[in-house]
Coordinates of C-alpha atoms in Angstrom, one line a residue:
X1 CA 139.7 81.4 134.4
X2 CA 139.1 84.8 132.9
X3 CA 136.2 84.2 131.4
X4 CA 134.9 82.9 134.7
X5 CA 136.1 86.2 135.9
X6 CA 134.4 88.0 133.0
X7 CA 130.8 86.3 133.8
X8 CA 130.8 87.1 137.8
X9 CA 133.0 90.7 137.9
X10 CA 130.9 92.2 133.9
X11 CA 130.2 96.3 134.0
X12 CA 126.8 96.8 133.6
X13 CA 125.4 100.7 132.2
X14 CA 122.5 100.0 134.1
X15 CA 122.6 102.0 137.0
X16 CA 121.3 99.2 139.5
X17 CA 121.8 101.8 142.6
X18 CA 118.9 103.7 141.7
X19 CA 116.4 100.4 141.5
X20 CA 113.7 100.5 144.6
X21 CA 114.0 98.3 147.3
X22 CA 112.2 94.6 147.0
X23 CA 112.2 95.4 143.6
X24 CA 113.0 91.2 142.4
X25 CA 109.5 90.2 142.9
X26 CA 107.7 92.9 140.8
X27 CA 110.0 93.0 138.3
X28 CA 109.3 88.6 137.9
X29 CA 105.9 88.9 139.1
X30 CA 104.7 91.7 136.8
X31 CA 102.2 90.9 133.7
X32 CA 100.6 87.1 135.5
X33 CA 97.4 87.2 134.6
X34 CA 95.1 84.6 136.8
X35 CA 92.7 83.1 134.8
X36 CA 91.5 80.4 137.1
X37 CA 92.0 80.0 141.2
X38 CA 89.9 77.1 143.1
X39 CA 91.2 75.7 146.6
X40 CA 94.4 74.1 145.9
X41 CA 94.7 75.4 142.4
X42 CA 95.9 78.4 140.2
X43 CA 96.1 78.8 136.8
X44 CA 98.2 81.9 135.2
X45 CA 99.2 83.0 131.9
X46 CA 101.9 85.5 131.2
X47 CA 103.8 86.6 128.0
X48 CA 107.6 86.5 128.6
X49 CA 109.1 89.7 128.6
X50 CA 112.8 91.4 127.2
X51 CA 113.8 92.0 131.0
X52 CA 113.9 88.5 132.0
X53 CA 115.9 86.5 128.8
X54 CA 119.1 85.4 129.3
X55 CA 122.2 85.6 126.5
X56 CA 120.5 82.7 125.1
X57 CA 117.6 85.3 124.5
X58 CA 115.1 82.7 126.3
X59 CA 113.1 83.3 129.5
X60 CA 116.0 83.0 132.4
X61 CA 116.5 80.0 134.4
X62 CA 116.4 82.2 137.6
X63 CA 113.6 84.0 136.8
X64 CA 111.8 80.7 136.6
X65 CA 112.9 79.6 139.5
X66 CA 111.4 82.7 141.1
X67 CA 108.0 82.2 139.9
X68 CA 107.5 79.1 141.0
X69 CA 108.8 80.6 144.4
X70 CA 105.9 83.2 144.0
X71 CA 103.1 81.4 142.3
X72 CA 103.8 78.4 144.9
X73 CA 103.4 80.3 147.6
X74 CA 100.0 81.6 145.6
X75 CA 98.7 78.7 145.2
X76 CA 99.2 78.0 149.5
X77 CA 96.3 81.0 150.2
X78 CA 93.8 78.8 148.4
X79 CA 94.4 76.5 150.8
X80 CA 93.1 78.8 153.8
X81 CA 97.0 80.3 154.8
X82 CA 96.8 83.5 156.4
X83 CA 100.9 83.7 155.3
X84 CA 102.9 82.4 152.7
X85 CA 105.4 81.0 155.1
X86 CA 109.0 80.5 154.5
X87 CA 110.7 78.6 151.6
X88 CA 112.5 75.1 152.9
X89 CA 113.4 73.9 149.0
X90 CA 112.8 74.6 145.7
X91 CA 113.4 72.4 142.6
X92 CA 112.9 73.1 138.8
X93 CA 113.6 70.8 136.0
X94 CA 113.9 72.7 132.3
X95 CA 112.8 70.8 129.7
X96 CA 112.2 73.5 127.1
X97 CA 113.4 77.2 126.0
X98 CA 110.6 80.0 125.7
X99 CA 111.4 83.2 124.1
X100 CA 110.3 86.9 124.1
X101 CA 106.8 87.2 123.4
X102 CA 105.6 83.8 123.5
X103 CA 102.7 83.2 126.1
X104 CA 103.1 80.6 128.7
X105 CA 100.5 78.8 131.3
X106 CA 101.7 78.6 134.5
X107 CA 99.5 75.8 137.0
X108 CA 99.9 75.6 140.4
X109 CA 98.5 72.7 142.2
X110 CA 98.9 72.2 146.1
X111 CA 100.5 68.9 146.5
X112 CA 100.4 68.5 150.6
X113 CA 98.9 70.8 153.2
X114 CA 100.6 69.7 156.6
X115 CA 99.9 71.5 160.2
X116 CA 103.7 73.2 159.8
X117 CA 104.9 72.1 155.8
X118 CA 102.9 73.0 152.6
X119 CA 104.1 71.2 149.2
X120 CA 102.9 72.6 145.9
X121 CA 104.1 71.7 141.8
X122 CA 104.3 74.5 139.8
X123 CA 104.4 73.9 136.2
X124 CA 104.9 75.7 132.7
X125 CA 103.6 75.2 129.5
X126 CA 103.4 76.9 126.3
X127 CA 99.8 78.0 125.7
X128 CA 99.3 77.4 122.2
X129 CA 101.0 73.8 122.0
X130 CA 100.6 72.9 125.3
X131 CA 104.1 71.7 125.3
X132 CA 105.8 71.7 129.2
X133 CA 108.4 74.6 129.7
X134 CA 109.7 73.6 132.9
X135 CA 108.5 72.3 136.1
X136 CA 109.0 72.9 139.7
X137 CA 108.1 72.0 143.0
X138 CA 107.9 73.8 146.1
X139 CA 108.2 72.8 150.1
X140 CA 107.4 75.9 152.5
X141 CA 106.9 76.0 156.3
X142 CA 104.7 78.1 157.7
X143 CA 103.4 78.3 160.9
X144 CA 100.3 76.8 162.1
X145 CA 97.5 79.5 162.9
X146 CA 93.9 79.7 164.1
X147 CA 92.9 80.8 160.5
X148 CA 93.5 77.0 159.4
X149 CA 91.6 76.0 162.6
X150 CA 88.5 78.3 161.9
X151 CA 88.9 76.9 158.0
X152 CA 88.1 73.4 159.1
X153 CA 85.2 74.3 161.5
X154 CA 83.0 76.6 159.2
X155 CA 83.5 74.1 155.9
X156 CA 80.3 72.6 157.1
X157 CA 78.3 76.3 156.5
X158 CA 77.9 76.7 152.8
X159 CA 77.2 80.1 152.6
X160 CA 80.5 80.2 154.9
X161 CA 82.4 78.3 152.7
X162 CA 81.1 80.7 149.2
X163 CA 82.5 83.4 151.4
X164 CA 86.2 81.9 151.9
X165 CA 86.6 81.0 148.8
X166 CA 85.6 84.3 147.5
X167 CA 88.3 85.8 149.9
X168 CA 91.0 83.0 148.8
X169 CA 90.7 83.8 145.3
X170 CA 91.2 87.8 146.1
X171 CA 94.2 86.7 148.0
X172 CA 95.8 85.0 145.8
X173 CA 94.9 87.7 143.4
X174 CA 96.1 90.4 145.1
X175 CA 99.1 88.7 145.8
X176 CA 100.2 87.6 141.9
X177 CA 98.9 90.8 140.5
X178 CA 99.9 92.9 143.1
X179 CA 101.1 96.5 141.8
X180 CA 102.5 97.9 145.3
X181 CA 106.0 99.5 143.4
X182 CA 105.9 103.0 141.1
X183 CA 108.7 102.1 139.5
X184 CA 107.6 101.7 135.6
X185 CA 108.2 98.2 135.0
X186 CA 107.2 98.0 131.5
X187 CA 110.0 100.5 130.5
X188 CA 113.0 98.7 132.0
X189 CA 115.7 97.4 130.0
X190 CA 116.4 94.2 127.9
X191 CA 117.9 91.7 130.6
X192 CA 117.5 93.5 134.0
X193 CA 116.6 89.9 135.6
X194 CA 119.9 88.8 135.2
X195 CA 121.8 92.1 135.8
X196 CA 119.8 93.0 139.3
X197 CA 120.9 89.7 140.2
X198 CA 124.7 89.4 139.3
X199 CA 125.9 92.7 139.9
X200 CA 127.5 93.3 143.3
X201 CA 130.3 90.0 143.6
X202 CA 133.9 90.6 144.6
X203 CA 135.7 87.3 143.4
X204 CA 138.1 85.9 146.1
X205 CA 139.1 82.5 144.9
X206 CA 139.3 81.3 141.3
X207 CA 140.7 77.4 140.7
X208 CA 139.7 74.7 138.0
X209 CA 136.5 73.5 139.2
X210 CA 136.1 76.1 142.3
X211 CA 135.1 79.9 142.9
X212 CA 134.9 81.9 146.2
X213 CA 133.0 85.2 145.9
X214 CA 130.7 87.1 148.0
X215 CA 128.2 89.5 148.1
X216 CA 126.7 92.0 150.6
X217 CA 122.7 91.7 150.1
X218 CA 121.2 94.7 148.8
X219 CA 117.8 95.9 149.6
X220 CA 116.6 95.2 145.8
X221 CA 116.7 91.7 146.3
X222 CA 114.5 91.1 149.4
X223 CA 111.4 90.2 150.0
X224 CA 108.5 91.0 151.9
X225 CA 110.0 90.1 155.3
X226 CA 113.0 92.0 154.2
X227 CA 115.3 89.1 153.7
X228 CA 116.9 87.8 150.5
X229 CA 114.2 86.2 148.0
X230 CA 114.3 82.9 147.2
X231 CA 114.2 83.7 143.9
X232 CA 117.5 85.4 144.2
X233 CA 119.0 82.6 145.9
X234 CA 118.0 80.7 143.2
X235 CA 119.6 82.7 140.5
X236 CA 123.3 82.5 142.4
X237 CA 122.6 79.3 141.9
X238 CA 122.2 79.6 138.6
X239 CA 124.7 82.1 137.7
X240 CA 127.2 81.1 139.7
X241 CA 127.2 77.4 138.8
X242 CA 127.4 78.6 135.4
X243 CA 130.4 80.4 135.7
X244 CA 132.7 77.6 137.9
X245 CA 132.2 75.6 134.6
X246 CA 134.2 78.4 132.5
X247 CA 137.5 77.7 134.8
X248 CA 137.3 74.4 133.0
X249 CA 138.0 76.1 129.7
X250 CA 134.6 75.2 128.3
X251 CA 133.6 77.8 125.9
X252 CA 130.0 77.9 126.9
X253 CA 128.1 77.6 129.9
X254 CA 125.6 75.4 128.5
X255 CA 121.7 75.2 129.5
X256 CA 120.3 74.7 132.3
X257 CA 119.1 70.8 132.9
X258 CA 117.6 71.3 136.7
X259 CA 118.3 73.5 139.9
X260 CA 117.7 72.3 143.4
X261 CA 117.7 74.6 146.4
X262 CA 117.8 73.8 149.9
X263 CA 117.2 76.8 152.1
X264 CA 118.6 76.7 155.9
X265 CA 119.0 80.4 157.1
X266 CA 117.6 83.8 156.8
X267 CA 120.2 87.1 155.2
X268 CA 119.4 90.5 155.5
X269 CA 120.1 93.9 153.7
X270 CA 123.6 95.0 154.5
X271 CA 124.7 91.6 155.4
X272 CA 127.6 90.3 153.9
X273 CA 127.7 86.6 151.9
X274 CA 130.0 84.0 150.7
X275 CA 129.1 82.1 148.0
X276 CA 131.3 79.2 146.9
X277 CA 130.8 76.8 144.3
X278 CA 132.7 73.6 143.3
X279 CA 132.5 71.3 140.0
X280 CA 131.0 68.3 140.7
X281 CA 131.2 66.4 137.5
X282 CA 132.5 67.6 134.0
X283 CA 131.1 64.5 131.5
X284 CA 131.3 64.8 127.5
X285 CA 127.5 66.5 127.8
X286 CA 126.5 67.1 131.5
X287 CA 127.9 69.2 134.1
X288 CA 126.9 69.1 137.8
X289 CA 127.8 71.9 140.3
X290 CA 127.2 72.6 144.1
X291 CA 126.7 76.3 145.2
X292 CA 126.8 77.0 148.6
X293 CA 125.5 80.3 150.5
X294 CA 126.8 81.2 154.0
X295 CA 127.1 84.1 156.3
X296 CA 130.6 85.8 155.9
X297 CA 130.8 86.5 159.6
X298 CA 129.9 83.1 161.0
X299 CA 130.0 80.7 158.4
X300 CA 126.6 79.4 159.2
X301 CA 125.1 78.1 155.8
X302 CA 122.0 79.9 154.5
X303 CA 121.3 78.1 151.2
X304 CA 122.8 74.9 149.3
X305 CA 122.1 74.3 145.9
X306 CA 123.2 72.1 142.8
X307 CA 122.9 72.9 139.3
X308 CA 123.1 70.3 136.6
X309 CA 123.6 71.9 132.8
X310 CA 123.5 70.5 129.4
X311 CA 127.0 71.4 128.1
X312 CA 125.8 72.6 124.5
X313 CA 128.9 72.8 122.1
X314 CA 131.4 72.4 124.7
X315 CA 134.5 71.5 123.4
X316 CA 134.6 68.4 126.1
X317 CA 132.3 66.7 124.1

């Protein structure tokens, strides 16, 4: 129970106060690189940075989450957008670690391009072996606009055509290697990923195999629209399905296996959150949790997620 306690209530010396607003996205986002765009397809490399490991001292199973929250929605403006629309569900499966310094390829591929639901895979590999990180795949809704229309009336113009996908590839540019905050990313500390994200809980509830703790959204983990990132929601999910597995006495939180997140509802700065997460199964080596996200004032659900982990030298097995 107290380490439980330990993992959601830890001092930080980072003083998080003094981050900018919508500071989660840069602070994943910063350092892609796109090295090939084509309708329907993006191809990025990026060199995993100190500010996004995890104790394990690999890249952060939140922080991937988040990029294939952003890079899937990059990969949607090839595809003749105008928006990036709104996240309906996010899934990652982790199939390998990657560590400071090594350089990953991420690929993007649209999967489905609906009138009102866009479905893309977003996966990583590590570039020199080629060997898969992790991958993920991404359902958004978006609405359904008269830039779409106009897309499949001029596709018969070829010089019309050259011209759109000229502008698609400096969307999607400007919108993976986007440097719209002053904020010095490159100087910030070891681990910030994790410590923007967990800071902030007051723990309510603490049982075997159950933890109540909420959260009032703070402005450095919005997005554009100025609502909670996805991304965010997707490292609760991670970091608080990690920590209902301590109130089992397991001495370690184990590594991620795969993260699902359905998205229902909107939050806002200032807002406050309940976040409640309940064991779901405790084997000898696995360990599946539910996390659910809901408006304090109404109880109206704004995210559900379940986290399964591979429980490495836990002493259940």
């Amino acid at each position: 129970m107290e380490a439980a306690k330990r993992f959601l209530e830890k001092e930080n010396k980072i003083e998080i106060d003094s981050l900018p607003p919508i500071f989660i996205e840069p602070l994943v986002s910063h350092g892609l690189k796109l090295e090939f765009v084509e309708p329907g397809r993006l191809l990025c490399s990026f060199i995993v940075p100190n500010r996004l490991l995890n104790a394990g001292n690999f890249m952060h199973g939140g922080a991937t989450a988040a990029l294939v929250d952003v890079i899937g929605s990059g990969v949607m403006l090839t595809s003749g957008v105008s928006m990036t629309g709104v996240s309906v569900e996010i899934n990652v499966s982790y199939l390998d670690a990657a560590y400071v310094g090594e350089e990953i390829e991420i690929e993007a591929k649209t999967l489905r391009m609906g009138k009102a639901i866009g479905v893309v895979s977003v996966e990583f590999r590590k570039k020199k072996s080629g060997k898969i990180v992790a991958q993920g795949r991404h359902t958004k809704y978006f609405v359904y606009n008269k830039g779409m229309i106009l897309f499949l009336v001029i596709i018969q113009h070829q010089k019309e055509i050259e011209s759109r996908l000229n502008s698609m590839e400096e969307a999607a540019k400007r919108y993976l290697e986007k440097k719209e905050n002053e904020f010095d990313i490159e100087t910030v500390p070891r681990r910030l990923f994790e410590v923007l994200v967990s800071q902030g809980y007051h723990l309510h509830l603490i049982e075997p195999g159950r933890i109540i703790c909420s959260l009032t959204v703070p402005t450095r983990l919005l997005k554009g629209d100025n609502s909670l990132h996805g991304g965010a929601t997707a490292t609760m999910v991670d970091l608080i399905g990690s920590a209902v597995l301590y109130t089992h006495g397991v001495p370690a939180s184990g590594v991620s296996v795969e993260i699902n997140i359905s998205y229902l509802d909107s939050a806002y700065a200032g807002e406050e959150i309940e976040v409640e997460a309940k064991t779901l199964l405790l084997g000898k080596a696995i360990g599946v949790v539910s996390v659910e996200l809901r408006k304090k004032n109404t109880g109206k659900i704004i995210a559900h997620g379940r986290h399964s982990k591979y429980l490495v030298g836990s002493s259940k097995m």
